[in-house]
PDB file of C-alpha atoms in Angstrom:
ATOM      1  CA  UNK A   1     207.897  75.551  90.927  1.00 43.00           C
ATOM      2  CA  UNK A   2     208.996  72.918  88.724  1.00 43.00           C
ATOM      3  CA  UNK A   3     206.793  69.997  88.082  1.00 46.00           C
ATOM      4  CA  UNK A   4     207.816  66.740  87.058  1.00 44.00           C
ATOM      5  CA  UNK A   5     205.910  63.239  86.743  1.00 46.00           C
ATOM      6  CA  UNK A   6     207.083  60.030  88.684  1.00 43.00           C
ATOM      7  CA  UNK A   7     206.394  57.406  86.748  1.00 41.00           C
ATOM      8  CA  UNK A   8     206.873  53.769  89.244  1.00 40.00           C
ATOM      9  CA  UNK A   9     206.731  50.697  87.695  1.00 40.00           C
ATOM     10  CA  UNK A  10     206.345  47.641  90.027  1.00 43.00           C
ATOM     11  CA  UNK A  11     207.481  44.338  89.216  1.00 50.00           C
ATOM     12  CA  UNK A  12     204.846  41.244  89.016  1.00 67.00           C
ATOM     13  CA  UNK A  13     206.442  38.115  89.068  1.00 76.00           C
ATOM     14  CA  UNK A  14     204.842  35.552  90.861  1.00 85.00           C
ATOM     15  CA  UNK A  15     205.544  32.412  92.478  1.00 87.00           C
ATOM     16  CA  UNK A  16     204.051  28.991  93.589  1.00 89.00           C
ATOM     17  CA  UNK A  17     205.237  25.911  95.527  1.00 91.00           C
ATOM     18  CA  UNK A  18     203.737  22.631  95.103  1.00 89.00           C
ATOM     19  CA  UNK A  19     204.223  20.406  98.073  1.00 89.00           C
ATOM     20  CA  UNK A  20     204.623  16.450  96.599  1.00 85.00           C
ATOM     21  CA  UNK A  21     203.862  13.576  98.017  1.00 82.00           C
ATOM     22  CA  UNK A  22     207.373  11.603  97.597  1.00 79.00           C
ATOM     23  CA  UNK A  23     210.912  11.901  97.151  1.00 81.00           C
ATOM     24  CA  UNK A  24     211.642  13.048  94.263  1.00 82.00           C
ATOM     25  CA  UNK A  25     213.812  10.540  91.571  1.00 83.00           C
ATOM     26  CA  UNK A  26     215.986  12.638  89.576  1.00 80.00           C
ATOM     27  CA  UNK A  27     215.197   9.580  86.369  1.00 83.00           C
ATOM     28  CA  UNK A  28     211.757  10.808  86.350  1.00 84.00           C
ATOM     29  CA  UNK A  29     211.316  14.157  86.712  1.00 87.00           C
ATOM     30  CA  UNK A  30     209.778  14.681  83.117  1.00 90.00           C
ATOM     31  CA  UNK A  31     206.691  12.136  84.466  1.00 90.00           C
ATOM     32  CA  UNK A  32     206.642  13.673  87.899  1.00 88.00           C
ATOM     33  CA  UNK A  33     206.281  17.561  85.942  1.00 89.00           C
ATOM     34  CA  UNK A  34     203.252  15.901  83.850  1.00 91.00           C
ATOM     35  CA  UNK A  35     201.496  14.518  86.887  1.00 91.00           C
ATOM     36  CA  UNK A  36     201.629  17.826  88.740  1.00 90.00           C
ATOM     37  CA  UNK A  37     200.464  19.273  85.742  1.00 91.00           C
ATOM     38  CA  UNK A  38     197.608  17.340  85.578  1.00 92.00           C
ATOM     39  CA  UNK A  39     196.463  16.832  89.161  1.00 92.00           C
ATOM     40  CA  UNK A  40     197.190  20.258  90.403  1.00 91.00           C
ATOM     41  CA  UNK A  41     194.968  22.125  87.850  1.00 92.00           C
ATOM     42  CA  UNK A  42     192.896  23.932  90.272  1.00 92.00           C
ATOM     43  CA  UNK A  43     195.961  24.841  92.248  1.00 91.00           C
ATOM     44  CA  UNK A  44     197.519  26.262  89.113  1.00 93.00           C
ATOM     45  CA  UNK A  45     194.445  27.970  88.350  1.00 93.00           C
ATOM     46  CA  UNK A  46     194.506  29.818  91.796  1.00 91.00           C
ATOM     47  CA  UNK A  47     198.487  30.986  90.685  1.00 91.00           C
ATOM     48  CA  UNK A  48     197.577  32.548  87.433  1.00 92.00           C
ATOM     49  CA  UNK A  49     194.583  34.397  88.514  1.00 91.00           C
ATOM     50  CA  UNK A  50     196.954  36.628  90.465  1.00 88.00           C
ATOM     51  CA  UNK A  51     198.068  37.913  87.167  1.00 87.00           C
ATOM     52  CA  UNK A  52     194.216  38.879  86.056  1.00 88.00           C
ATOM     53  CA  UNK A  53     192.763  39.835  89.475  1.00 86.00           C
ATOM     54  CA  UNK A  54     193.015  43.748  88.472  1.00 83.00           C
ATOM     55  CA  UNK A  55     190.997  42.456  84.772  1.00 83.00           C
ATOM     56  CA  UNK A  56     188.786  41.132  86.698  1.00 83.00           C
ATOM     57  CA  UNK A  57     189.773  37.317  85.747  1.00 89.00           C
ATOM     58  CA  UNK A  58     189.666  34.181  86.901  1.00 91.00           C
ATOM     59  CA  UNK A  59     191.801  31.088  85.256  1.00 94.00           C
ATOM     60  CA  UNK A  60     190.803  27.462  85.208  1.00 93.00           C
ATOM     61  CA  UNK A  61     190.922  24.748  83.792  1.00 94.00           C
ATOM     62  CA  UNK A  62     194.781  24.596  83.286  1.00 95.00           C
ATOM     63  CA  UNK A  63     196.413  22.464  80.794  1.00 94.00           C
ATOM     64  CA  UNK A  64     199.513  22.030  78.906  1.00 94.00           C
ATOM     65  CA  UNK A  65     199.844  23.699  75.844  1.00 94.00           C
ATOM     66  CA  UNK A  66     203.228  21.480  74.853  1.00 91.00           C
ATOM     67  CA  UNK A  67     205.368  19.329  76.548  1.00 91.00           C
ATOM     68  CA  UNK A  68     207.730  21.135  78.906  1.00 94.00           C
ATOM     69  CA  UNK A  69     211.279  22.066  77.648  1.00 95.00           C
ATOM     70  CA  UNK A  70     214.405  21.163  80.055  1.00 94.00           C
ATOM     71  CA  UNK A  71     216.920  23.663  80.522  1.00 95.00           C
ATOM     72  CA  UNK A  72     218.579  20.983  82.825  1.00 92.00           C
ATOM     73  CA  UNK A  73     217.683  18.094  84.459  1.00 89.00           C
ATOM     74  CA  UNK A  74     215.399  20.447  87.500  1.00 92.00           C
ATOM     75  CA  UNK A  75     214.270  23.124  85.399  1.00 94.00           C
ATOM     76  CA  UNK A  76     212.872  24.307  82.410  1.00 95.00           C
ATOM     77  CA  UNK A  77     209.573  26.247  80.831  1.00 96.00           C
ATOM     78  CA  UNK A  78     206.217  24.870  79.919  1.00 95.00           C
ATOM     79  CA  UNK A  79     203.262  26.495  78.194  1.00 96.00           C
ATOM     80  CA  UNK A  80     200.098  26.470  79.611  1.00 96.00           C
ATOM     81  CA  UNK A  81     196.604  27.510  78.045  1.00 96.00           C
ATOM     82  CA  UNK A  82     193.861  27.651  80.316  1.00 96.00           C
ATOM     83  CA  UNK A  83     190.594  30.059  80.414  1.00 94.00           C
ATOM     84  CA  UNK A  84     189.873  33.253  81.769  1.00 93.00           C
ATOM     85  CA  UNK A  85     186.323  33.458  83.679  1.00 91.00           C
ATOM     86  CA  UNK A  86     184.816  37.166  84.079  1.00 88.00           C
ATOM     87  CA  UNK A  87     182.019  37.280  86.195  1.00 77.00           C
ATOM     88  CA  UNK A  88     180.178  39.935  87.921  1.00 69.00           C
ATOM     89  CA  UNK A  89     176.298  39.700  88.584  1.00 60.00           C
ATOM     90  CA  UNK A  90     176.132  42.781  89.568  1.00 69.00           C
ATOM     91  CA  UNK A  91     176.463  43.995  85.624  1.00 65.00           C
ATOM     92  CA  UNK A  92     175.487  40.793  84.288  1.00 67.00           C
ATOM     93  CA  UNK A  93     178.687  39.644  82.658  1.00 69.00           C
ATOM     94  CA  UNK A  94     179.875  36.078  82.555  1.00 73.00           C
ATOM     95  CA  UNK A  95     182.470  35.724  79.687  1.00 84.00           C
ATOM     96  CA  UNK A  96     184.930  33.393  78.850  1.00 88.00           C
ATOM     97  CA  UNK A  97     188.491  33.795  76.777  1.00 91.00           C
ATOM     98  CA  UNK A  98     191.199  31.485  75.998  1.00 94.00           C
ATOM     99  CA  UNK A  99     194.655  32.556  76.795  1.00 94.00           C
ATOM    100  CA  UNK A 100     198.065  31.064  77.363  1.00 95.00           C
ATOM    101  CA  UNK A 101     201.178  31.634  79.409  1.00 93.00           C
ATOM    102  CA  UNK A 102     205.113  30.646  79.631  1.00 95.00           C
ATOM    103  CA  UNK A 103     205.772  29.277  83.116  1.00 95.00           C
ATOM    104  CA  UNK A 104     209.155  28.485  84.470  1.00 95.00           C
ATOM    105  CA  UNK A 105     209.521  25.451  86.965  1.00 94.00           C
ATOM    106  CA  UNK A 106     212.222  24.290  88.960  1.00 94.00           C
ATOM    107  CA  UNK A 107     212.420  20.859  90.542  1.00 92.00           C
ATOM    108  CA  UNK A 108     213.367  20.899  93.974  1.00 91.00           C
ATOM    109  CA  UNK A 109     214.132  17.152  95.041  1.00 90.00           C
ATOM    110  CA  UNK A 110     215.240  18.072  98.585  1.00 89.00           C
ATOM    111  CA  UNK A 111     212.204  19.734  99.525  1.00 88.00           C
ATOM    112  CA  UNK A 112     210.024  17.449  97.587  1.00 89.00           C
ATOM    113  CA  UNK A 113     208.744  20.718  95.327  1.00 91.00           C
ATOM    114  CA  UNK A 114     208.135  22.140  92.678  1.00 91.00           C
ATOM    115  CA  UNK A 115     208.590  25.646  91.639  1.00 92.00           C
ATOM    116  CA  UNK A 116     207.077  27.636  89.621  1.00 93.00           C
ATOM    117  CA  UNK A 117     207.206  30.995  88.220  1.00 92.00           C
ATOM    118  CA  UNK A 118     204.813  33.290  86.418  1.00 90.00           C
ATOM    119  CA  UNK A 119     206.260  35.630  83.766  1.00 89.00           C
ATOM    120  CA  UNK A 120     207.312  38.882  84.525  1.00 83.00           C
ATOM    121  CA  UNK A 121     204.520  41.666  84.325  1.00 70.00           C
ATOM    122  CA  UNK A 122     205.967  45.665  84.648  1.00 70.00           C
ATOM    123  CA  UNK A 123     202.790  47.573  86.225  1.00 64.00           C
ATOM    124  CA  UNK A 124     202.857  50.991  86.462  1.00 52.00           C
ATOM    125  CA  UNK A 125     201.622  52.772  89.022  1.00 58.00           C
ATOM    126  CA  UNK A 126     199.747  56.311  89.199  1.00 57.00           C
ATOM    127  CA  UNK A 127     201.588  59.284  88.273  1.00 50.00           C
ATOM    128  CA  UNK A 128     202.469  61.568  90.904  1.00 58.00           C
ATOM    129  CA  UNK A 129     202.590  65.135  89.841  1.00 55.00           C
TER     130      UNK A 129
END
């Protein structure tokens, strides 16, 4: 019998949609990114702990890292730096790391939203013999 590992790599990208308030002026987008960015940081937090969940993590406290870059006038990347919480009473840990991510955004003026997504992740999955 011939065996021969699998190996399965799934794909983490994630996603978020922030809802606005408004219409959406196509003059100010750059202010309206910066406003989100700065209002929404507990929102954004929630997003990017999807991408440490299996560490363990937490993110808050969101910020930018530099001001975004426009691709066009409804999309672009920004950096973000924010910190990773890991907690767990259980073993008494309750640590704290900086780290920092490229997000992409896209500006979505008919829906009044903003898009954003994480960077892509590979995880592999366990081998099957």
């Amino acid at each position: 019998m011939d065996i021969r590992p699998i190996w399965i790599t799934l794909v983490m990208q994630e996603t978020w949609r922030i809802k606005l308030s408004g219409p959406i002026e196509p003059e100010n987008t750059r202010e309206l990114l910066l406003q989100v960015f700065e209002n929404k940081t507990k929102d954004l937090g929630i997003f990017l702990s999807y991408y440490y969940k299996k560490q363990g993590a937490v993110t808050e406290n969101v910020t930018l890292l530099k001001p975004p870059v426009f691709r066009n006038q409804f999309s672009g990347q920004v950096s973000v730096k924010f910190d990773l919480i890991f907690f767990n009473a259980c073993l008494n840990i309750h640590e704290k790391e900086r780290d920092q991510l490229e997000l992409s955004f896209e500006i979505l003026p008919e829906n009044a939203e903003i898009l954003i997504t994480g960077p892509y992740w590979p995880e592999r999955e366990m081998d099957e013999i």
